[in-house]
Coordinates of C-alpha atoms in Angstrom, one line a residue:
M23 CA 0.0 0.0 0.0
A24 CA 1.4 3.4 -1.1
R25 CA 2.0 6.2 1.4
K26 CA 0.0 9.6 1.1
R27 CA 2.2 12.5 0.1
I28 CA 2.5 15.4 2.6
N29 CA 2.5 19.0 1.1
I30 CA 4.9 21.5 2.7
R31 CA 3.2 25.0 3.3
N32 CA 4.8 28.1 1.6
H33 CA 4.8 30.6 4.5
S34 CA 6.5 33.2 2.4
A35 CA 3.7 33.2 -0.3
E36 CA 0.9 33.3 2.3
S37 CA 2.6 36.2 4.0
A38 CA 2.8 38.1 0.8
L39 CA -0.9 37.5 0.0
F40 CA -1.9 38.7 3.4
M41 CA 0.0 41.9 3.0
R42 CA -1.6 42.6 -0.3
R43 CA -5.1 42.1 1.1
T44 CA -4.3 44.2 4.1
L45 CA -3.1 47.0 1.8
V46 CA -6.3 46.8 -0.3
V47 CA -8.5 47.0 2.8
F48 CA -6.4 49.9 4.2
I49 CA -6.7 51.8 1.0
A50 CA -10.5 51.2 1.0
I51 CA -10.8 52.5 4.6
I52 CA -8.7 55.6 3.8
I53 CA -10.9 56.3 0.8
A54 CA -14.1 55.9 2.9
I55 CA -12.7 58.1 5.6
G56 CA -11.8 60.7 2.9
V57 CA -15.4 60.6 1.5
L58 CA -16.8 61.0 5.0
I59 CA -14.5 63.9 5.8
S60 CA -15.4 65.5 2.5
N61 CA -19.1 65.2 3.1
L62 CA -18.7 66.5 6.7
Y63 CA -16.8 69.5 5.3
Y64 CA -19.5 70.1 2.7
L65 CA -22.3 69.8 5.3
Q66 CA -20.6 71.7 8.1
I67 CA -18.7 74.3 6.2
N68 CA -19.9 74.9 2.7
S69 CA -23.6 74.3 3.2
F70 CA -23.9 75.4 6.9
E71 CA -26.0 78.5 6.3
S72 CA -28.4 76.7 3.9
F73 CA -29.1 73.8 6.2
Q74 CA -29.3 76.1 9.2
T75 CA -32.0 78.1 7.4
R76 CA -33.9 74.9 6.5
S77 CA -33.6 73.7 10.1
N78 CA -35.0 77.0 11.4
D79 CA -37.9 76.8 8.9
N80 CA -38.8 73.5 10.5
R81 CA -38.5 74.9 14.0
I82 CA -39.5 78.6 13.6
N83 CA -42.7 79.7 11.9
V84 CA -43.6 83.3 10.8
Q85 CA -47.4 83.8 11.4
T86 CA -49.5 86.7 10.1
V87 CA -51.7 88.3 12.8
P88 CA -54.8 89.8 11.2
P89 CA -55.9 93.3 12.4
N90 CA -59.2 94.0 14.3
R91 CA -61.7 95.6 12.0
G92 CA -62.8 99.2 12.9
L93 CA -66.1 99.7 14.7
I94 CA -69.1 101.6 13.3
Y95 CA -71.1 104.0 15.4
D96 CA -74.2 106.2 14.9
R97 CA -74.1 109.9 15.5
N98 CA -74.7 109.4 19.2
G99 CA -71.9 106.9 19.7
I100 CA -74.2 103.8 19.7
I101 CA -72.4 100.9 18.1
L102 CA -73.9 99.6 14.9
A103 CA -71.2 97.1 13.8
E104 CA -68.9 95.4 16.4
N105 CA -66.5 92.5 16.7
R106 CA -67.7 89.7 19.0
P107 CA -65.6 86.8 20.2
V108 CA -66.7 83.5 18.8
Y109 CA -65.4 80.0 19.6
S110 CA -64.8 77.2 17.1
L111 CA -64.0 73.5 17.5
Q112 CA -61.0 72.4 15.4
V113 CA -59.2 69.1 14.8
V114 CA -55.6 68.4 13.9
V115 CA -56.2 64.9 12.3
R116 CA -52.5 63.9 12.6
K117 CA -52.6 64.3 16.4
T118 CA -55.7 62.2 17.0
K119 CA -56.5 58.5 17.0
N120 CA -59.9 56.8 16.4
L121 CA -61.2 60.0 14.7
T122 CA -64.6 58.5 13.8
E123 CA -65.1 57.3 17.3
K124 CA -64.2 60.6 18.8
I125 CA -66.6 62.5 16.5
D126 CA -69.4 60.1 17.4
N127 CA -68.8 60.9 21.0
L128 CA -69.0 64.6 20.2
R129 CA -72.3 64.0 18.5
D130 CA -73.7 63.0 21.8
M131 CA -71.9 65.6 23.9
L132 CA -72.3 68.7 21.7
G133 CA -75.2 67.6 19.4
L134 CA -73.2 67.7 16.2
T135 CA -75.4 67.5 13.2
D136 CA -75.0 65.2 10.2
K137 CA -74.4 68.3 8.0
E138 CA -71.6 69.5 10.3
V139 CA -69.9 66.1 10.3
E140 CA -70.2 65.8 6.5
S141 CA -68.7 69.3 6.0
F142 CA -65.8 68.4 8.3
Y143 CA -64.9 65.2 6.3
S144 CA -65.3 67.2 3.1
R145 CA -62.9 69.9 4.3
N146 CA -60.5 67.2 5.7
R147 CA -60.1 65.7 2.3
Y148 CA -58.4 68.8 1.0
S149 CA -56.5 69.8 4.1
R150 CA -53.1 68.7 5.3
S151 CA -53.1 66.3 8.3
F152 CA -51.1 68.7 10.4
K153 CA -53.4 71.7 9.7
P154 CA -56.5 72.3 11.9
V155 CA -59.8 71.5 10.3
L156 CA -63.1 73.2 11.4
L157 CA -65.6 70.9 13.0
R158 CA -68.1 73.3 14.5
D159 CA -68.3 77.1 14.3
Q160 CA -69.8 79.4 16.9
L161 CA -70.0 77.3 20.0
S162 CA -72.1 78.5 22.8
E163 CA -70.6 79.2 26.2
K164 CA -72.2 76.1 27.6
E165 CA -70.7 74.0 24.8
V166 CA -67.2 75.5 25.4
A167 CA -67.4 74.7 29.1
L168 CA -68.6 71.2 28.4
F169 CA -65.8 70.4 26.0
T170 CA -63.1 72.0 28.1
V171 CA -64.0 69.7 31.0
N172 CA -63.6 66.7 28.8
Q173 CA -60.8 67.9 26.6
H174 CA -58.4 65.3 28.0
L175 CA -60.4 62.6 26.2
F176 CA -60.1 64.3 22.8
K177 CA -56.4 64.6 21.9
G178 CA -56.0 66.7 18.7
F179 CA -59.2 68.6 19.3
S180 CA -59.1 72.2 20.4
I181 CA -61.2 75.4 20.8
Q182 CA -60.0 78.4 18.9
A183 CA -61.2 81.9 19.8
N184 CA -61.8 84.5 17.0
L185 CA -63.5 87.8 16.5
K186 CA -66.6 87.9 14.3
R187 CA -68.4 90.9 12.8
Y188 CA -71.8 91.3 14.3
Y189 CA -74.6 93.7 13.5
P190 CA -76.7 94.2 16.7
F191 CA -79.7 95.8 15.0
G192 CA -79.9 93.3 12.2
E193 CA -82.0 94.2 9.2
A194 CA -82.7 97.8 10.4
F195 CA -79.3 99.0 9.1
T196 CA -78.6 96.5 6.3
H197 CA -78.9 98.9 3.4
V198 CA -76.7 101.4 5.1
L199 CA -74.0 99.3 6.6
G200 CA -74.0 96.5 4.1
Y201 CA -72.0 93.5 5.5
I202 CA -68.6 91.7 5.3
A203 CA -68.2 88.2 4.1
K204 CA -65.4 85.7 3.2
I205 CA -63.0 86.7 0.6
N206 CA -63.6 84.9 -2.7
S207 CA -61.7 84.6 -6.0
N208 CA -63.1 87.8 -7.4
D209 CA -62.0 89.7 -4.3
I210 CA -58.5 88.2 -4.5
K211 CA -58.2 89.3 -8.1
R212 CA -59.2 92.9 -7.2
I213 CA -56.8 92.9 -4.2
D214 CA -54.0 91.7 -6.5
E215 CA -54.8 94.4 -9.1
R216 CA -54.6 97.1 -6.4
G217 CA -51.3 95.7 -5.1
E218 CA -52.7 95.0 -1.6
T219 CA -52.0 91.3 -1.3
A220 CA -49.7 91.8 1.7
R221 CA -52.3 93.9 3.5
Y222 CA -54.9 91.0 3.3
R223 CA -52.6 88.2 4.4
G224 CA -54.2 86.3 7.3
T225 CA -57.5 88.0 6.6
H226 CA -60.5 86.0 5.6
Y227 CA -63.2 88.8 5.3
I228 CA -63.8 91.9 3.3
G229 CA -66.6 94.5 3.0
K230 CA -69.1 93.4 0.4
L231 CA -71.8 96.1 0.4
G232 CA -72.7 99.5 1.9
I233 CA -70.5 101.4 4.3
E234 CA -68.5 98.2 5.0
K235 CA -67.4 98.1 1.4
Y236 CA -67.2 101.9 0.7
Y237 CA -64.9 102.5 3.7
E238 CA -63.0 99.2 3.5
E239 CA -59.7 100.9 3.4
L240 CA -60.4 102.7 6.7
L241 CA -62.0 99.8 8.5
H242 CA -59.7 97.0 7.5
G243 CA -56.4 98.0 9.2
K244 CA -52.9 96.4 8.5
P245 CA -51.8 92.9 9.6
G246 CA -48.9 92.2 12.0
Q247 CA -46.5 89.3 12.4
R248 CA -45.2 87.0 15.1
Q249 CA -42.2 84.6 14.9
V250 CA -42.8 81.5 17.0
E251 CA -40.9 78.4 17.8
V252 CA -42.8 75.1 17.3
D253 CA -42.3 71.5 18.2
S254 CA -42.5 68.5 15.8
W255 CA -46.3 68.6 16.1
G256 CA -46.5 72.2 15.1
K257 CA -47.5 73.3 18.6
V258 CA -46.2 76.8 19.6
I259 CA -43.5 76.6 22.3
R260 CA -42.7 80.3 22.6
V261 CA -43.0 83.6 20.8
L262 CA -39.6 84.9 19.5
N263 CA -40.7 88.2 18.0
F264 CA -44.0 90.1 17.7
T265 CA -45.0 93.0 15.4
P266 CA -48.6 94.0 16.5
P267 CA -51.2 94.6 13.8
I268 CA -52.6 98.1 13.2
P269 CA -56.4 98.0 13.8
G270 CA -58.8 99.5 11.4
K271 CA -60.2 103.0 12.1
D272 CA -63.5 103.4 13.9
I273 CA -66.0 105.6 12.1
K274 CA -69.0 107.5 13.2
L275 CA -72.0 108.0 10.9
N276 CA -74.6 110.7 10.6
I277 CA -77.3 108.1 11.0
D278 CA -79.5 108.6 14.1
I279 CA -80.5 105.2 15.5
Q280 CA -83.7 106.6 17.1
L281 CA -84.8 108.1 13.7
Q282 CA -83.7 105.0 11.8
L283 CA -85.8 102.6 14.0
K284 CA -88.7 105.0 13.9
A285 CA -88.6 105.1 10.1
Q286 CA -88.4 101.3 9.8
N287 CA -91.3 100.9 12.2
L288 CA -93.4 103.4 10.2
L289 CA -92.8 101.5 7.0
G290 CA -94.0 98.2 8.6
D291 CA -94.6 95.6 5.9
T292 CA -94.9 98.2 3.1
R293 CA -92.4 98.1 0.3
G294 CA -90.6 101.4 0.0
S295 CA -88.0 103.8 1.2
I296 CA -87.5 106.6 3.7
I297 CA -84.7 109.1 3.7
V298 CA -84.1 111.9 6.3
M299 CA -81.3 114.3 5.6
D300 CA -79.9 117.4 7.3
T301 CA -80.3 120.3 4.8
R302 CA -77.5 122.2 6.5
T303 CA -74.8 119.7 6.2
G304 CA -76.0 117.0 3.8
G305 CA -75.7 114.4 6.6
V306 CA -78.1 111.5 6.1
L307 CA -79.9 110.9 9.4
S308 CA -81.9 108.0 8.3
L309 CA -81.9 105.7 5.2
V310 CA -84.4 102.8 5.2
S311 CA -85.2 100.4 2.4
N312 CA -88.0 97.9 3.0
P313 CA -88.1 94.9 2.9
S314 CA -84.6 94.2 4.3
Y315 CA -82.7 91.1 5.5
D316 CA -80.4 90.2 8.4
P317 CA -76.7 90.9 7.3
N318 CA -75.4 88.5 10.0
L319 CA -76.5 85.7 7.7
F320 CA -73.7 86.6 5.3
V321 CA -70.8 87.0 7.7
Q322 CA -70.1 83.3 8.1
G323 CA -71.6 82.2 4.8
I324 CA -75.3 82.1 4.0
S325 CA -76.8 78.8 2.9
S326 CA -77.7 78.4 -0.8
K327 CA -81.4 77.8 0.1
K328 CA -81.6 81.0 2.1
Y329 CA -79.8 83.1 -0.5
N330 CA -82.0 81.8 -3.3
E331 CA -85.0 82.7 -1.2
L332 CA -83.7 86.3 -1.0
L333 CA -82.6 86.4 -4.6
N334 CA -85.9 85.1 -6.0
S335 CA -88.3 87.0 -3.7
K336 CA -90.7 89.1 -5.7
D337 CA -90.3 91.8 -3.0
R338 CA -86.6 92.1 -3.9
P339 CA -85.1 92.6 -0.4
L340 CA -81.5 92.6 -1.8
I341 CA -82.2 95.9 -3.7
N342 CA -81.5 99.1 -1.8
R343 CA -84.6 101.0 -2.8
A344 CA -83.2 104.3 -1.4
T345 CA -80.4 104.4 -4.0
Q346 CA -81.3 101.8 -6.6
G347 CA -85.1 102.0 -6.7
R348 CA -86.4 103.8 -9.8
Y349 CA -89.8 105.5 -9.6
P350 CA -91.7 108.1 -11.6
P351 CA -91.3 111.3 -9.5
A352 CA -95.0 112.3 -10.1
S353 CA -96.1 115.6 -8.7
T354 CA -93.1 115.9 -6.3
I355 CA -91.2 117.7 -9.0
K356 CA -93.8 120.3 -9.8
P357 CA -92.0 123.0 -7.7
Q358 CA -88.9 122.6 -9.9
M359 CA -91.1 122.7 -13.1
A360 CA -92.6 125.9 -11.8
L361 CA -89.2 127.4 -11.3
L362 CA -88.2 126.5 -14.9
A363 CA -91.5 127.9 -16.3
L364 CA -90.8 131.2 -14.4
D365 CA -87.2 131.3 -15.4
T366 CA -88.0 130.8 -19.1
N367 CA -90.8 133.4 -19.0
V368 CA -93.4 130.8 -20.0
I369 CA -95.4 132.0 -17.0
T370 CA -95.3 134.7 -14.4
E371 CA -96.3 134.7 -10.8
H372 CA -99.8 135.9 -11.8
T373 CA -100.4 133.7 -14.9
K374 CA -103.7 131.9 -14.7
I375 CA -105.3 129.2 -16.8
K376 CA -108.7 127.6 -16.7
D377 CA -108.6 124.0 -15.7
P378 CA -111.7 122.0 -16.9
G379 CA -110.2 118.7 -15.7
W380 CA -108.3 118.0 -18.9
W381 CA -105.9 119.4 -21.5
I382 CA -105.4 118.8 -25.2
V383 CA -102.1 119.0 -27.1
P384 CA -102.6 121.7 -29.8
G385 CA -103.4 120.1 -33.2
S386 CA -104.5 116.7 -31.7
K387 CA -107.6 115.2 -30.1
R388 CA -106.0 113.3 -27.2
R389 CA -107.0 114.5 -23.8
F390 CA -104.6 114.5 -20.9
R391 CA -106.7 114.2 -17.8
D392 CA -106.2 116.0 -14.4
W393 CA -106.4 113.9 -11.3
K394 CA -109.4 116.0 -10.3
R395 CA -112.0 115.0 -12.9
W396 CA -114.0 118.2 -12.7
G397 CA -110.9 120.4 -12.7
H398 CA -109.6 123.1 -10.4
G399 CA -111.2 126.1 -12.1
E400 CA -108.9 129.1 -12.6
V401 CA -105.4 128.5 -11.2
D402 CA -102.1 130.3 -10.9
V403 CA -98.7 128.7 -10.1
N404 CA -99.3 129.0 -6.4
H405 CA -102.6 127.2 -6.6
A406 CA -101.3 124.7 -9.0
I407 CA -98.6 123.5 -6.6
E408 CA -100.8 123.6 -3.5
Q409 CA -103.5 121.4 -5.1
S410 CA -101.1 119.6 -7.5
C411 CA -103.0 120.7 -10.6
D412 CA -101.9 118.6 -13.6
T413 CA -103.5 120.7 -16.2
F414 CA -101.4 123.8 -15.3
F415 CA -98.2 121.8 -15.7
Y416 CA -99.4 120.1 -18.9
D417 CA -99.6 123.5 -20.5
A418 CA -96.4 124.8 -19.0
S419 CA -94.3 121.8 -20.0
Y420 CA -95.6 121.9 -23.5
K421 CA -94.5 125.5 -23.9
I422 CA -91.1 124.9 -22.2
G423 CA -90.2 121.8 -24.2
I424 CA -88.0 118.8 -23.4
D425 CA -84.9 120.6 -24.7
R426 CA -85.1 123.0 -21.8
I427 CA -86.5 120.6 -19.2
N428 CA -83.7 118.1 -19.4
P429 CA -80.7 120.3 -18.7
F430 CA -82.5 122.3 -16.0
M431 CA -83.5 119.1 -14.1
E432 CA -80.0 117.7 -14.4
K433 CA -78.8 120.7 -12.4
F434 CA -81.0 119.4 -9.5
G435 CA -79.3 116.0 -9.8
F436 CA -81.9 114.1 -11.7
G437 CA -80.3 111.5 -14.1
Q438 CA -77.0 111.9 -12.1
Y439 CA -75.3 110.1 -9.3
S440 CA -76.0 111.9 -6.0
G441 CA -72.5 111.3 -4.7
L442 CA -73.7 109.4 -1.6
D443 CA -70.9 107.5 0.0
L444 CA -72.6 104.1 -0.4
G445 CA -71.6 102.8 -3.8
E446 CA -74.8 101.0 -4.8
E447 CA -76.5 103.7 -6.8
T448 CA -78.2 104.1 -10.1
K449 CA -78.7 107.3 -12.1
A450 CA -82.3 106.5 -13.0
I451 CA -83.5 108.3 -16.1
M452 CA -83.8 112.0 -17.0
P453 CA -85.1 111.6 -20.6
S454 CA -84.1 113.7 -23.6
R455 CA -84.6 113.5 -27.4
E456 CA -81.1 111.9 -27.7
W457 CA -81.9 109.4 -24.9
K458 CA -85.1 108.2 -26.6
R459 CA -83.4 107.9 -30.0
E460 CA -80.6 105.8 -28.5
R461 CA -82.9 103.7 -26.3
Y462 CA -85.9 103.1 -28.6
N463 CA -84.7 104.4 -32.0
A464 CA -87.8 106.7 -32.1
P465 CA -88.4 110.4 -32.2
W466 CA -89.6 112.5 -29.3
Y467 CA -93.2 113.5 -29.3
D468 CA -95.1 116.4 -27.7
G469 CA -97.1 113.8 -25.7
D470 CA -93.8 112.6 -24.2
T471 CA -93.1 116.1 -22.9
I472 CA -96.6 116.4 -21.4
S473 CA -96.1 113.3 -19.4
V474 CA -92.6 114.4 -18.2
G475 CA -94.1 117.7 -17.1
I476 CA -96.0 116.0 -14.3
G477 CA -93.2 113.5 -13.4
Q478 CA -94.5 110.6 -15.4
G479 CA -93.6 108.9 -18.7
Y480 CA -90.0 108.0 -19.2
W481 CA -88.8 110.1 -16.2
T482 CA -87.6 108.0 -13.2
V483 CA -85.8 109.1 -10.0
T484 CA -84.2 107.4 -7.0
P485 CA -85.3 108.5 -3.5
I486 CA -81.8 109.9 -2.8
Q487 CA -82.0 112.0 -5.9
L488 CA -85.4 113.3 -4.9
T489 CA -84.1 114.1 -1.4
Q490 CA -81.1 116.0 -2.8
A491 CA -83.3 117.9 -5.2
T492 CA -85.7 118.9 -2.4
A493 CA -82.8 120.0 -0.3
T494 CA -81.5 122.1 -3.2
L495 CA -85.0 123.8 -3.3
A496 CA -84.9 124.5 0.4
R497 CA -81.4 125.9 0.1
R498 CA -82.5 128.2 -2.8
G499 CA -80.2 126.6 -5.4
E500 CA -77.2 125.7 -3.2
I501 CA -76.4 122.1 -3.9
I502 CA -75.1 119.9 -1.2
T503 CA -73.8 116.3 -1.5
P504 CA -75.6 113.8 0.8
H505 CA -73.2 111.7 2.9
I506 CA -73.5 109.1 5.6
L507 CA -70.0 109.4 7.1
H508 CA -69.8 111.9 10.0
S509 CA -66.2 111.5 11.2
I510 CA -63.2 109.1 11.5
V511 CA -62.2 108.3 15.0
G512 CA -58.5 108.1 15.8
D513 CA -56.0 108.5 18.6
G514 CA -55.9 112.2 17.9
G515 CA -59.7 112.6 18.2
E516 CA -62.3 112.8 15.5
F517 CA -61.6 114.0 11.9
T518 CA -64.6 115.1 9.8
P519 CA -63.9 115.0 6.0
P520 CA -64.9 118.1 4.0
V521 CA -68.0 117.9 1.9
Q522 CA -67.7 118.5 -1.8
A523 CA -69.2 121.8 -2.9
S524 CA -71.1 122.2 -6.2
Q525 CA -71.9 125.1 -8.4
P526 CA -75.2 126.6 -7.2
I527 CA -78.2 126.9 -9.5
K528 CA -78.7 130.5 -10.7
L529 CA -82.1 131.9 -11.7
K530 CA -82.8 135.1 -13.6
D531 CA -84.7 136.4 -10.5
E532 CA -84.0 135.1 -7.0
H533 CA -87.7 135.9 -6.2
Y534 CA -88.7 132.8 -8.1
W535 CA -87.4 130.7 -5.2
D536 CA -89.8 132.5 -2.9
I537 CA -92.7 131.7 -5.2
A538 CA -92.0 127.9 -5.4
L539 CA -91.2 127.6 -1.6
K540 CA -94.2 129.6 -0.5
A541 CA -96.4 127.3 -2.6
M542 CA -94.8 124.3 -0.9
Y543 CA -95.5 125.8 2.4
G544 CA -99.2 126.3 1.3
V545 CA -99.3 122.5 0.6
T546 CA -99.1 121.9 4.3
S547 CA -100.5 125.1 5.8
N548 CA -103.4 126.2 3.6
T549 CA -106.7 124.3 4.0
R550 CA -106.8 123.7 0.2
G551 CA -103.3 122.2 0.3
T552 CA -103.0 118.4 -0.4
G553 CA -101.0 117.9 2.8
H554 CA -102.9 120.2 5.2
R555 CA -104.6 117.5 7.2
A556 CA -101.3 115.6 8.0
F557 CA -99.5 118.7 9.3
A558 CA -102.3 120.4 11.3
N559 CA -101.2 121.7 14.7
T560 CA -97.5 121.1 14.4
S561 CA -95.0 122.9 16.7
Y562 CA -92.9 123.7 13.6
T563 CA -93.5 124.9 10.0
V564 CA -93.4 122.6 7.0
A565 CA -93.1 122.9 3.3
G566 CA -93.8 119.9 1.2
K567 CA -95.2 118.3 -1.9
S568 CA -97.2 115.2 -2.5
G569 CA -97.0 112.8 -5.4
T570 CA -99.1 109.9 -6.6
A571 CA -97.3 108.0 -9.4
Q572 CA -99.0 105.7 -11.8
V573 CA -97.4 102.3 -12.1
I574 CA -99.3 101.2 -15.2
N575 CA -100.6 103.1 -18.2
M576 CA -104.4 103.6 -18.5
A577 CA -106.5 104.3 -21.5
E578 CA -107.9 107.8 -21.9
D579 CA -111.5 106.8 -21.0
E580 CA -110.4 104.3 -18.3
E581 CA -111.0 105.1 -14.7
Y582 CA -108.5 104.1 -11.9
D583 CA -110.1 101.8 -9.4
A584 CA -107.6 100.6 -6.8
E585 CA -109.9 98.0 -5.3
N586 CA -110.3 96.2 -8.6
I587 CA -106.7 96.0 -9.9
S588 CA -103.7 94.0 -8.8
E589 CA -102.0 95.3 -5.6
R590 CA -98.7 95.5 -7.6
H591 CA -100.4 97.8 -10.2
R592 CA -101.7 100.4 -7.7
D593 CA -100.2 103.8 -7.5
N594 CA -97.0 104.7 -5.6
A595 CA -97.5 107.1 -2.7
M596 CA -94.8 109.8 -2.4
F597 CA -94.2 112.9 -0.2
V598 CA -91.2 115.2 0.1
A599 CA -90.9 117.9 2.7
F600 CA -88.5 120.1 4.7
A601 CA -88.8 121.9 8.0
P602 CA -88.8 124.5 9.4
Y603 CA -90.0 126.4 6.4
E604 CA -88.2 129.6 7.4
S605 CA -84.9 128.1 8.2
P606 CA -84.7 124.4 6.9
E607 CA -83.0 121.9 9.1
I608 CA -84.1 118.5 7.7
V609 CA -85.6 117.2 4.5
T610 CA -87.5 113.9 4.2
T611 CA -88.5 111.7 1.3
V612 CA -91.1 108.9 1.6
I613 CA -91.9 106.5 -1.2
L614 CA -94.5 103.7 -0.6
E615 CA -94.9 101.2 -3.4
N616 CA -98.5 100.5 -4.4
A617 CA -99.9 102.3 -1.4
G618 CA -102.2 104.9 -3.1
G619 CA -102.3 108.6 -2.6
G620 CA -99.2 110.5 -1.5
S621 CA -101.0 113.0 0.7
S622 CA -103.1 110.4 2.5
N623 CA -100.4 107.8 2.9
G624 CA -97.0 109.4 2.6
A625 CA -97.6 112.7 4.4
P626 CA -98.6 111.2 7.8
I627 CA -95.3 109.3 7.9
V628 CA -93.3 112.5 7.2
R629 CA -95.3 114.1 10.0
A630 CA -94.4 111.3 12.4
L631 CA -90.7 111.6 11.5
F632 CA -90.7 115.4 11.9
D633 CA -92.3 115.0 15.3
E634 CA -89.7 112.6 16.3
Y635 CA -86.9 114.9 15.3
F636 CA -88.2 118.2 16.7
D637 CA -89.9 116.9 19.8
H638 CA -87.4 114.3 20.9
I639 CA -84.1 114.2 19.0
K640 CA -83.5 117.9 18.7
T641 CA -84.5 118.5 22.3
K642 CA -82.1 115.8 23.4
D643 CA -79.3 117.3 21.4
K644 CA -79.8 120.7 23.1
L645 CA -79.8 119.1 26.6
D646 CA -76.5 117.2 25.7
E647 CA -75.0 120.6 24.6
I648 CA -76.0 122.1 28.0
D649 CA -74.6 119.1 29.9
G650 CA -71.4 119.3 27.8

């Protein structure tokens, strides 16, 4: 049997192999250490500032602090628009567990509705998990207390306190104040165009209508900032830096709450408008449009159902009738027509015509009837205004012509913006030959002029225009711009902006003003005046003019019978007046839709407002001055 051969180990070769392998490993380690050192150098030296900034961004947040909106007061310092604290329940989904179970528990505890829960889940789909999502808005004090006691059971749920705009008098001031609502895409576009994006950061609301919109720049204020340190959950640990916001300016209006509530109460359920203005300053003491609506509905977002009810209502509550309602002025403009007739020498103070109850355009057979079927007999300009004789003004307007009527009435503000600081206003229509040609592609006829002569036909006015025109009469041609803002309240006291002055109306003879005004005084003081009954035994003197405006056209031989026609087709009642007659202080316009006669329905409301002003408000103002 052969022996197995024994191999002798080569120690020298093995040693050499080991050394080669050791060298390779050492070189690899050196390379790895070099790469590590290089990366450390890059991170710690070259990119130190960049990574430090990114680290701070994760640790430090810069938050925008929205400003408090300015408050709105009436002329007596009573608050009309305020900011009230409200509490909302929010959820940071990332911080909570068993979300569905927790919400079910809150259903029982706080009475969450299905709609609230559905809205929450809908908002949560489009929100980041670390951002708070609204679950319920406007918690009551009882609900806040109940949740606070049990808050340890609801990790991730918290109550957030905010300030919410609130209008304590609701619908009484809607068409004056307007309202604020959440900023939408159209608002964002306008804000960007004005270059005010930075000013609205952190703000969710903006003025949408009325004073809230017109004086948005004053009321809004400027946002502040705070730099805070947060933990990994986004919870604020401490405030590092704080720049306080600049709150909006408070403003005081000329509106008198006592007169405003009185006017609203007098309107009741009647559709229409009431305006009371100071003839000395142009300050609007009361502006009511009826029907109205509660502006608080819009602050947090009105439901589609409720908004559609307002939008589709046949009573049109969303329209501000005081500035957007267009009505035939009817006989309320006869004093201005008398002035024009006198100024153009069509009539004199002593001109008389015989009124049989109708008037015929020369060369035609059509009769234009007077409201008094048997006529007024022999009348002059004074008698014609006192008893509102249509026939007298048919004849006068025919002789004047539309080419002189239009420019003269535009001087009184008809067919023009009044300049009221509200925004929502229409010019209405002061017709002319050119207007009719452009609108209807038809010529102007003599019959058109006759209708315009008694404030009918194509002529329409807004209540604010009629108020301004009556004030211009009372001021004997001096035009004043109506305005709602009284003053801006600041740290240095109150600042009252100047009122824009206009070129006064000049007549050939200043005595013509006396003729028209004396006749308006006769409307309320003479027994034959149309407003005599309403203003009997007043403690002050009044000058006024009634108007009864047709809503539908009637045939020449057709008699008006209010009881047998649709309520919406009945005449509008109108009355304009100022007092005292000798030294005017206030002027009032009342328009009642489909209410009937102006003297029987409008005049008593004017009387009640004047009584309120002279017997209560003015007396109170005097006592306040004495106490002051």
